[in-house]
Amino acid sequence: MGYMPQTTVADTLLRVQKQELILPAIQREYVWRPGQIIRLFDSLMRGYPIGGFLSWKVEPATAAQFRFYGFMKNYNELSNRHNPVADLAPGQPATAVLDGQQRLTSLNIGLRGSFAQRRKWGRYSDAGAYPETRLFLHAGREAEHNDDGLVYDFRFFSDAALESIDVAERPYWFPVSKIYDARTQFEAFQLASSQGLGNDEAVVERLGKLWHVVHVEPLVNMFEETEQDIERVLDIFIRVNSGGTVLSYSDLLLSIATAQWKERDAREAVHGLVDRLNAVGQGFSFSKDLVLKSGLMLTDVNDISFKVKNFTSENMAVLDDQWDRVGDSLELAVGLLSDFGLSDATLTADSVVIPIAYYLHRREATQKYREAPSETGDREAIRKWVLRSLVASGIWGSGLDSLLRDLRDVIKLHGAESFPEEELERRMAARGKSLHPTPDRVDELLSRTYGGRSTFALLAVLFPHVDTRNVHHVDHVFPAALLSRKALRSAGLDDAAVERIEAKRDQLANLQLLEGLVNIAKSDKDPESWSRTQYPDPVAHDAYRARNRLPDLPTSVHEFEEFFDARRGLLSRALGEALGVVDSQSGD
């Protein structure tokens, strides 16, 4: 390992352009934002160091075992977030960047490419909400006062934004790419002349300085690793990247899978599946770690932990061959979670999807499973188990790999025809992960509040009649607006009563699940008035109260505490029945 001769930014980007410098698949994708790119260019202009770079000289025999990617040039948050595959010729060596990808990519985008991110308030799926912007330098003055302490005024502009600039000011904005394209400093000066600013010394000086730091100053210091031992390289990579966004080991293992798959690009397949899963229903935030773990689980790899020894060519060949089915099973499982009313906002443990996907995979279930009348009971068994596991304490935390292997064994033995809810619960209890809470735990659950991630699952357990395939909101039975400190004092309540009611207002006993449109229409009416309007028929009104375990409904804030205490008692009993409370002393 040793330092390579220092070189310029322009020469380095030429190597990027020729794919002489590439990225190993172990690299994370590009994550910098425009503000970070601007600060990098400001540092260049001010003569600040931009840090060293680490590369790995990969010999042809080693290169053949891995997949490599090119640097991002035209980033688009919607349609072009993934690096292009580098097409290396057989026998071609490679120089892969291990540290410095974000900086080199930012230089490449700023000097050669573009950046497109979603416009504020723009729709996520609307391509027009992602305007293409390019980096410009105002060569006539320094940057206005700013919190980042920037001296040079670099900005990203779309064509439309540039056209909206005052006509007198517009000539001072120069596209940075033109400076990169200028072969000599004289050509850079000619840019000023073309804008009628050739006699403006400040403009000429700034353009000349930018050309000089890009084309002349040897600012790129590359340290090169030449060893071909992959374990050593992975260790170096983790260590040098630990100061930034810490990489999970799955990032590294994905590189190995990518090199070993023959039928498809593992990186594209995994990222694509992650994107599809996260677009289901109201949206989720599953990670590639979960997808890789699911792949090991569903293909029956014995040890599903993230270790290099589990990513053998044999295991990866099986995963490659079964990938479409693995993806289908995961999408079906996530679809069920969405049907249960869950989303990123309410799913407190992503790992719950893995055993569900395994069960569906074993049964070779398709999307028809979600609607088939013959599977209604099976879906309800899954729903109950999922919700109860999300409400229980510590199920999906420590010892996850061991738990997943145990659940897989149970499904293999008992899940051929129906979801083995009882057998799974017994195995979980044997591991100290019981779904049956103690009375103290029930008291704690009843104190869950509005806005908590687990509150939806808890209400869904309590009210199984709710059809969660329709969008439901967690709603205050007695509107929160009527229980504000100001409203309570206006009602003549003393400070002690105000404090008590404020503490109870957002707790479970004052919450219910209402369909979105119904909740919006409910507004801030007192519970008794609203319910009589919504259910004018006495039988229907009584049925509404019974379904939602509601005692006599209050008509004013003065009746709230009596209502709260009565409903808390009803929910306590209902929760005990739904979860199967055990005596903490006897264990029964």
Coordinates of C-alpha atoms in Angstrom, one line a residue, residues 32 94 100 124 160 185 248 294 302 315 329 365 436 523 535:
W32 CA -24.8 13.9 -0.7
A94 CA -9.6 -2.1 -12.2
G100 CA -13.9 9.2 -1.3
Y124 CA -43.3 11.9 -5.4
A160 CA -36.3 27.9 -15.6
Q185 CA -7.1 29.3 -18.9
S248 CA -23.7 -2.6 7.8
S294 CA -35.3 -12.8 4.1
N302 CA -29.2 -23.0 7.8
N315 CA -26.1 -20.5 -1.4
S329 CA -43.6 -13.9 -1.2
A365 CA -49.3 -18.6 -2.0
H436 CA -49.0 -13.2 27.0
S523 CA -64.6 17.4 13.7
Y535 CA -76.0 6.5 14.5

